[in-house]
Amino acid sequence: MYFAALLARTEDGWEASDTELLDNVETLSDLADLAREAAAEDDTVLVLIEQEDAWFGVVRIDGEEDPRIYVSDAAAAARSSYGEILLTDELLGREPDDDPDLDALDLDGTEDGEDEEDDDDDEVTAEAVGSGEAVPHGPVGDPQVLDDLGVSEKELKALSGDALTEIAEALGASEVLETVR
């Protein structure tokens, strides 16, 4: 079970809205744009994502700055469509694949006019994604993403279970988060 919400900081405190990320977002840029739309002026917006008992992620957008990301367990998130949005090459410390093998990309589902078998789809996707390096178990990203908002690096890394509720409590936003849960 997944849960995703936007928390936008305003003059009056935090405002929350739920979002269906898969309907609106395919890339980190799309996610950042969605968050910026929820912001009043250049205020801070947090995108909170969790897969129950597996992993959680925090994406922080401050105006036009690049998103800051923290993911509690990269390996678990890598098996998730939400996680794939967050786990960029930069976040994982990889060099982007500047010259992908275009022959490995199968954009129309066929090769030489024939349908491919479903078993081959995973291999093509893995080749098209690039490096093939293993995703690390454990946290990745910026563990200080919430330091100035009252959640220290140590506290963030220690969160488990219902991490988003604990983050919202520390921010003073638990009531608004519960309204969209």
XYZ file of N, CA and C in Angstrom:
543
model
N 0.837 -1.169 0.000
C 0.000 0.000 0.000
C 0.888 1.241 0.000
N 0.590 2.160 -0.890
C 1.338 3.395 -1.016
C 0.528 4.567 -0.484
N 1.251 5.578 -0.024
C 0.639 6.841 0.347
C 1.572 7.949 -0.110
N 1.011 8.981 -0.711
C 1.801 10.135 -1.137
C 1.015 11.402 -0.831
N 1.717 12.394 -0.308
C 1.079 13.667 0.007
C 2.054 14.804 -0.228
N 1.489 15.975 -0.490
C 2.270 17.198 -0.591
C 1.999 18.026 0.652
N 3.048 18.510 1.284
C 2.926 19.450 2.396
C 3.564 20.754 1.953
N 2.760 21.804 1.869
C 3.263 23.110 1.454
C 3.269 24.046 2.653
N 4.411 24.676 2.904
C 4.517 25.613 4.022
C 3.996 26.965 3.573
N 3.107 27.520 4.372
C 2.526 28.823 4.085
C 2.718 29.730 5.297
N 2.261 30.968 5.190
C 2.319 31.899 6.323
C 1.539 31.368 7.515
N 0.484 30.618 7.237
C -0.405 30.120 8.288
C -0.052 28.717 8.768
N 1.048 28.175 8.337
C 1.446 26.814 8.713
C 1.512 25.927 7.488
N 1.307 24.641 7.689
C 1.400 23.667 6.610
C 0.022 23.377 6.034
N -0.031 23.216 4.718
C -1.241 22.770 4.027
C -0.909 21.455 3.346
N -1.830 20.513 3.415
C -1.590 19.188 2.831
C -2.562 18.917 1.703
N -2.087 18.158 0.736
C -2.957 17.645 -0.315
C -2.430 16.272 -0.711
N -3.354 15.371 -1.010
C -2.905 14.052 -1.456
C -2.741 14.117 -2.962
N -2.037 13.171 -3.486
C -1.779 13.183 -4.915
C -1.653 11.755 -5.421
N -2.092 11.565 -6.616
C -1.882 10.293 -7.296
C -0.670 10.472 -8.202
N 0.491 10.159 -7.692
C 1.724 10.398 -8.428
C 1.770 9.666 -9.759
N 1.294 8.454 -9.776
C 1.409 7.678 -11.010
C 0.589 8.268 -12.137
N -0.489 8.974 -11.814
C -1.312 9.587 -12.853
C -0.673 10.861 -13.405
N 0.084 11.562 -12.564
C 0.575 12.882 -12.933
C 2.078 12.963 -13.162
N 2.825 11.994 -12.701
C 4.270 12.134 -12.620
C 4.978 10.921 -13.218
N 5.935 11.198 -14.102
C 6.757 10.128 -14.659
C 8.231 10.321 -14.349
N 8.632 11.562 -14.030
C 10.035 11.867 -13.768
C 10.149 12.744 -12.522
N 11.363 12.903 -12.045
C 11.611 13.797 -10.921
C 11.254 15.234 -11.294
N 11.497 15.637 -12.520
C 11.119 16.987 -12.969
C 9.614 17.191 -12.887
N 8.847 16.175 -13.294
C 7.386 16.257 -13.186
C 6.969 16.416 -11.733
N 7.615 15.666 -10.847
C 7.314 15.734 -9.426
C 7.631 17.123 -8.874
N 8.769 17.672 -9.253
C 9.150 19.016 -8.806
C 8.149 20.055 -9.310
N 7.722 19.930 -10.562
C 6.732 20.863 -11.112
C 5.414 20.775 -10.352
N 4.977 19.559 -10.056
C 3.741 19.355 -9.291
C 3.850 20.006 -7.916
N 4.992 19.839 -7.270
C 5.205 20.437 -5.949
C 5.214 21.960 -6.031
N 5.874 22.501 -7.036
C 5.928 23.964 -7.182
C 4.543 24.557 -7.411
N 3.679 23.828 -8.101
C 2.301 24.292 -8.309
C 1.540 24.393 -6.994
N 1.889 23.561 -6.018
C 1.213 23.567 -4.723
C 1.742 24.662 -3.801
N 2.866 25.273 -4.164
C 3.514 26.262 -3.300
C 2.934 27.644 -3.533
N 2.814 28.382 -2.439
C 2.498 29.798 -2.528
C 3.838 30.506 -2.688
N 4.025 31.164 -3.809
C 5.286 31.827 -4.135
C 6.420 30.813 -4.135
N 7.502 31.077 -3.425
C 8.649 30.160 -3.425
C 8.788 29.420 -2.102
N 7.667 29.153 -1.437
C 7.693 28.474 -0.153
C 8.138 27.026 -0.316
N 8.508 26.438 0.800
C 8.952 25.045 0.841
C 7.769 24.100 0.644
N 7.984 23.093 -0.186
C 6.996 22.034 -0.375
C 7.719 20.705 -0.153
N 7.086 19.833 0.618
C 7.605 18.498 0.841
C 6.683 17.496 0.164
N 7.264 16.572 -0.557
C 6.519 15.441 -1.094
C 6.907 14.260 -0.218
N 5.913 13.680 0.432
C 6.132 12.537 1.313
C 5.532 11.310 0.660
N 6.332 10.268 0.532
C 5.897 9.034 -0.119
C 6.280 7.874 0.782
N 5.359 6.923 0.935
C 5.737 5.730 1.688
C 5.049 4.503 1.108
N 5.790 3.423 1.147
C 5.223 2.115 0.882
C 5.233 1.429 2.228
N 4.054 1.081 2.699
C 3.862 0.554 4.040
C 4.906 -0.494 4.409
N 5.603 -0.249 5.507
C 6.589 -1.160 6.088
C 7.757 -1.515 5.178
N 7.951 -0.779 4.072
C 9.070 -1.096 3.183
C 10.055 0.070 3.080
N 9.564 1.261 2.755
C 10.436 2.413 2.586
C 9.609 3.685 2.598
N 10.308 4.808 2.791
C 9.671 6.113 2.646
C 10.649 7.055 1.960
N 10.101 8.091 1.365
C 10.926 9.087 0.705
C 10.425 10.482 1.006
N 11.353 11.425 1.049
C 11.034 12.834 1.240
C 11.699 13.592 0.102
N 10.919 14.389 -0.597
C 11.461 15.266 -1.627
C 11.134 16.685 -1.191
N 12.157 17.514 -1.120
C 11.973 18.903 -0.682
C 12.229 19.821 -1.865
N 11.265 20.709 -2.092
C 11.374 21.693 -3.158
C 11.323 23.068 -2.504
N 12.366 23.851 -2.698
C 12.426 25.232 -2.209
C 12.525 26.151 -3.421
N 11.389 26.710 -3.831
C 11.375 27.598 -4.995
C 11.866 26.890 -6.239
N 12.786 27.528 -6.930
C 13.314 26.980 -8.182
C 14.582 26.152 -7.980
N 14.985 25.948 -6.721
C 16.175 25.135 -6.464
C 15.924 23.688 -6.875
N 17.015 22.959 -7.102
C 16.899 21.537 -7.417
C 16.270 20.805 -6.233
N 15.484 19.777 -6.500
C 14.887 18.998 -5.412
C 15.959 18.338 -4.562
N 15.704 18.273 -3.282
C 16.552 17.526 -2.349
C 15.765 16.277 -1.971
N 16.436 15.126 -1.993
C 15.747 13.847 -1.853
C 16.393 13.010 -0.770
N 15.554 12.313 -0.024
C 16.021 11.291 0.916
C 15.111 10.078 0.744
N 15.709 8.910 0.592
C 14.975 7.649 0.489
C 15.518 6.718 1.563
N 14.621 6.150 2.369
C 15.039 5.348 3.520
C 15.673 4.011 3.149
N 15.256 3.405 2.048
C 15.824 2.122 1.614
C 15.788 2.068 0.089
N 16.916 2.334 -0.513
C 16.988 2.418 -1.973
C 16.623 1.104 -2.651
N 17.073 -0.013 -2.104
C 16.793 -1.306 -2.733
C 15.301 -1.596 -2.746
N 14.612 -1.312 -1.645
C 13.162 -1.514 -1.595
C 12.457 -0.544 -2.531
N 12.912 0.708 -2.568
C 12.291 1.706 -3.430
C 12.498 1.381 -4.905
N 13.613 0.750 -5.237
C 13.902 0.418 -6.631
C 12.894 -0.569 -7.207
N 12.229 -1.308 -6.353
C 11.220 -2.271 -6.806
C 9.840 -1.634 -6.905
N 9.768 -0.333 -6.773
C 8.510 0.395 -6.743
C 8.467 1.437 -7.851
N 7.306 1.626 -8.451
C 7.201 2.652 -9.488
C 7.382 4.051 -8.896
N 6.930 4.272 -7.670
C 7.178 5.562 -7.019
C 8.677 5.737 -6.784
N 9.320 4.711 -6.302
C 10.747 4.781 -6.012
C 11.585 5.053 -7.236
N 11.193 4.503 -8.360
C 11.943 4.713 -9.594
C 12.016 6.186 -9.962
N 10.990 6.953 -9.602
C 10.981 8.392 -9.870
C 12.075 9.089 -9.070
N 12.272 8.648 -7.829
C 13.209 9.304 -6.921
C 14.652 8.867 -7.096
N 14.863 7.633 -7.514
C 16.213 7.063 -7.565
C 16.916 7.422 -8.868
N 17.341 8.659 -8.946
C 18.050 9.138 -10.127
C 19.494 8.646 -10.092
N 20.156 8.699 -11.241
C 21.571 8.338 -11.295
C 22.375 9.186 -10.317
N 22.088 10.471 -10.262
C 22.813 11.372 -9.360
C 22.635 10.953 -7.904
N 21.407 10.616 -7.511
C 21.135 10.215 -6.132
C 21.888 8.934 -5.780
N 21.998 8.031 -6.737
C 22.667 6.752 -6.511
C 24.170 6.828 -6.736
N 24.675 8.021 -7.088
C 26.110 8.188 -7.286
C 26.629 7.559 -8.558
N 25.771 7.450 -9.545
C 26.155 6.858 -10.824
C 26.353 7.954 -11.857
N 27.171 7.635 -12.840
C 27.317 8.517 -13.984
C 26.146 8.226 -14.922
N 25.457 9.278 -15.383
C 24.375 9.020 -16.336
C 24.931 8.362 -17.594
N 24.151 7.469 -18.158
C 24.559 6.768 -19.370
C 24.351 7.716 -20.545
N 25.440 8.366 -20.982
C 25.344 9.352 -22.047
C 25.090 8.725 -23.408
N 25.470 7.473 -23.583
C 25.340 6.825 -24.880
C 24.612 5.492 -24.718
N 23.274 5.555 -24.507
C 22.564 4.292 -24.320
C 22.599 3.455 -25.595
N 22.518 2.164 -25.412
C 22.493 1.243 -26.532
C 21.105 1.332 -27.170
N 21.009 2.094 -28.241
C 19.710 2.330 -28.865
C 19.083 1.047 -29.394
N 19.901 0.053 -29.715
C 19.344 -1.214 -30.174
C 18.595 -1.928 -29.053
N 18.947 -1.647 -27.807
C 18.289 -2.297 -26.670
C 16.926 -1.684 -26.375
N 16.711 -0.465 -26.849
C 15.425 0.181 -26.609
C 14.382 -0.377 -27.555
N 13.252 -0.756 -27.006
C 12.149 -1.305 -27.789
C 10.951 -0.414 -27.553
N 10.835 0.630 -28.339
C 9.834 1.653 -28.073
C 8.428 1.257 -28.510
N 8.312 0.347 -29.468
C 6.974 -0.002 -29.929
C 6.560 -1.421 -29.547
N 7.358 -2.118 -28.786
C 7.000 -3.454 -28.321
C 7.307 -4.556 -29.308
N 7.884 -4.216 -30.435
C 8.221 -5.254 -31.414
C 9.667 -5.098 -31.840
N 10.220 -6.178 -32.306
C 11.569 -6.144 -32.859
C 11.508 -6.809 -34.222
N 11.957 -6.116 -35.239
C 11.915 -6.633 -36.608
C 10.513 -7.099 -36.985
N 9.485 -6.365 -36.496
C 8.116 -6.669 -36.868
C 7.491 -7.819 -36.115
N 8.191 -8.445 -35.165
C 7.643 -9.565 -34.410
C 7.391 -9.152 -32.980
N 6.361 -9.739 -32.366
C 6.103 -9.500 -30.959
C 7.185 -10.159 -30.131
N 7.622 -9.454 -29.071
C 8.604 -10.044 -28.174
C 7.887 -10.819 -27.098
N 8.565 -11.793 -26.542
C 8.021 -12.548 -25.433
C 8.088 -11.703 -24.183
N 7.140 -11.875 -23.257
C 7.110 -11.107 -22.026
C 8.378 -11.274 -21.219
N 9.024 -12.446 -21.282
C 10.242 -12.690 -20.510
C 11.368 -11.747 -20.921
N 11.368 -11.316 -22.167
C 12.431 -10.451 -22.650
C 12.248 -9.009 -22.203
N 11.038 -8.609 -21.834
C 10.770 -7.218 -21.484
C 11.623 -6.743 -20.326
N 11.779 -7.552 -19.291
C 12.572 -7.153 -18.144
C 14.035 -6.949 -18.524
N 14.564 -7.819 -19.382
C 15.944 -7.685 -19.815
C 16.137 -6.421 -20.624
N 15.206 -6.110 -21.517
C 15.303 -4.904 -22.326
C 15.248 -3.683 -21.430
N 14.332 -3.686 -20.469
C 14.228 -2.563 -19.555
C 15.524 -2.383 -18.778
N 16.086 -3.462 -18.280
C 17.335 -3.365 -17.520
C 18.457 -2.826 -18.399
N 18.531 -3.278 -19.643
C 19.561 -2.782 -20.543
C 19.330 -1.315 -20.860
N 18.071 -0.923 -21.087
C 17.758 0.450 -21.451
C 18.027 1.403 -20.293
N 17.809 0.948 -19.056
C 18.053 1.802 -17.903
C 19.531 2.105 -17.776
N 20.373 1.173 -18.117
C 21.776 1.526 -18.154
C 22.686 0.644 -17.346
N 23.307 1.209 -16.362
C 24.506 0.680 -15.732
C 24.405 -0.741 -15.217
N 23.251 -1.185 -14.778
C 23.128 -2.529 -14.255
C 23.752 -2.687 -12.882
N 24.239 -1.589 -12.299
C 24.819 -1.656 -10.969
C 23.721 -1.918 -9.950
N 24.072 -2.604 -8.892
C 23.111 -2.893 -7.843
C 22.764 -1.613 -7.087
N 21.514 -1.521 -6.680
C 21.051 -0.398 -5.872
C 21.371 -0.729 -4.420
N 21.943 0.212 -3.675
C 22.342 -0.093 -2.298
C 21.149 -0.323 -1.373
N 21.335 -1.223 -0.409
C 20.349 -1.380 0.651
C 20.581 -0.245 1.628
N 19.529 0.281 2.171
C 19.663 1.363 3.136
C 19.396 2.718 2.520
N 19.609 3.754 3.327
C 19.241 5.105 2.894
C 20.191 5.681 1.841
N 19.614 6.538 0.991
C 20.380 7.319 0.023
C 19.807 8.727 -0.001
N 20.605 9.640 -0.464
C 20.140 11.013 -0.614
C 20.664 11.917 0.478
N 19.932 12.993 0.715
C 20.322 14.046 1.638
C 19.669 13.828 3.000
N 20.401 13.255 3.957
C 19.800 12.982 5.262
C 19.552 14.248 6.085
N 20.042 15.386 5.614
C 19.823 16.659 6.306
C 18.690 17.451 5.683
N 17.892 16.803 4.844
C 16.830 17.475 4.100
C 15.814 18.173 5.008
N 15.641 17.694 6.226
C 14.653 18.266 7.143
C 15.274 18.898 8.386
N 16.595 19.018 8.432
C 17.282 19.546 9.619
C 16.693 20.872 10.088
N 16.558 21.830 9.191
C 16.077 23.155 9.580
C 14.581 23.182 9.890
N 13.899 22.064 9.649
C 12.460 21.978 9.936
C 12.180 21.173 11.203
N 13.224 20.723 11.889
C 13.044 20.049 13.170
C 13.252 18.549 13.174
N 13.698 17.982 12.063
C 13.990 16.545 12.019
C 15.467 16.398 11.657
N 16.264 16.004 12.631
C 17.700 15.894 12.413
C 18.023 14.671 11.552
N 19.252 14.651 11.064
C 19.735 13.515 10.278
C 19.599 12.221 11.075
N 20.007 12.255 12.326
C 19.941 11.064 13.176
C 18.492 10.593 13.338
N 17.575 11.534 13.572
C 16.162 11.174 13.734
C 15.588 10.604 12.440
N 15.935 11.219 11.316
C 15.423 10.767 10.027
C 15.872 9.339 9.732
N 17.154 9.061 9.974
C 17.688 7.724 9.708
C 17.116 6.669 10.656
N 16.645 7.086 11.831
C 16.100 6.146 12.812
C 14.619 5.850 12.590
N 13.960 6.586 11.707
C 12.523 6.391 11.501
C 12.226 5.051 10.845
N 11.140 4.455 11.287
C 10.637 3.231 10.667
C 9.144 3.174 10.949
N 8.486 2.168 10.435
C 7.040 2.071 10.663
C 6.314 3.204 9.975
N 5.579 3.984 10.735
C 4.809 5.093 10.182
C 5.658 6.366 10.188
N 6.690 6.375 9.393
C 7.665 7.466 9.374
C 7.036 8.797 8.985
N 6.110 8.789 8.040
C 5.529 10.051 7.591
C 4.740 10.739 8.696
N 4.059 9.969 9.528
C 3.338 10.558 10.658
C 4.325 11.183 11.638
N 5.440 10.495 11.893
C 6.448 11.033 12.803
C 7.076 12.309 12.239
N 7.315 12.347 10.937
C 7.845 13.557 10.304
C 6.831 14.683 10.438
N 5.580 14.402 10.129
C 4.534 15.421 10.219
C 4.391 15.956 11.644
N 4.502 15.078 12.639
C 4.430 15.523 14.032
C 5.563 16.479 14.349
N 6.766 16.165 13.914
C 7.918 17.030 14.161
C 7.759 18.388 13.472
N 7.083 18.398 12.333
C 6.858 19.640 11.598
C 5.674 20.433 12.145
N 4.875 19.799 13.008
C 3.655 20.439 13.473
C 2.548 20.363 12.425
N 2.595 19.338 11.594
C 1.651 19.201 10.489
C 0.873 17.891 10.533
N 0.854 17.223 11.679
C 0.205 15.902 11.719
C -1.290 15.990 11.473
N -1.954 17.029 11.961
C -3.403 17.139 11.739
C -3.718 17.342 10.267
N -2.955 18.199 9.567
C -3.249 18.437 8.154
C -2.896 17.211 7.316
N -1.859 16.468 7.718
C -1.524 15.258 6.981
C -2.635 14.209 7.144
N -3.170 14.085 8.346
C -4.242 13.109 8.587
C -5.500 13.426 7.786
N -5.722 14.669 7.429
C -6.911 15.025 6.647
C -6.862 14.458 5.232
N -5.648 14.172 4.722
C -5.532 13.629 3.363
C -5.199 12.142 3.358
N -5.014 11.558 4.511
C -4.703 10.130 4.591
C -5.902 9.290 4.305
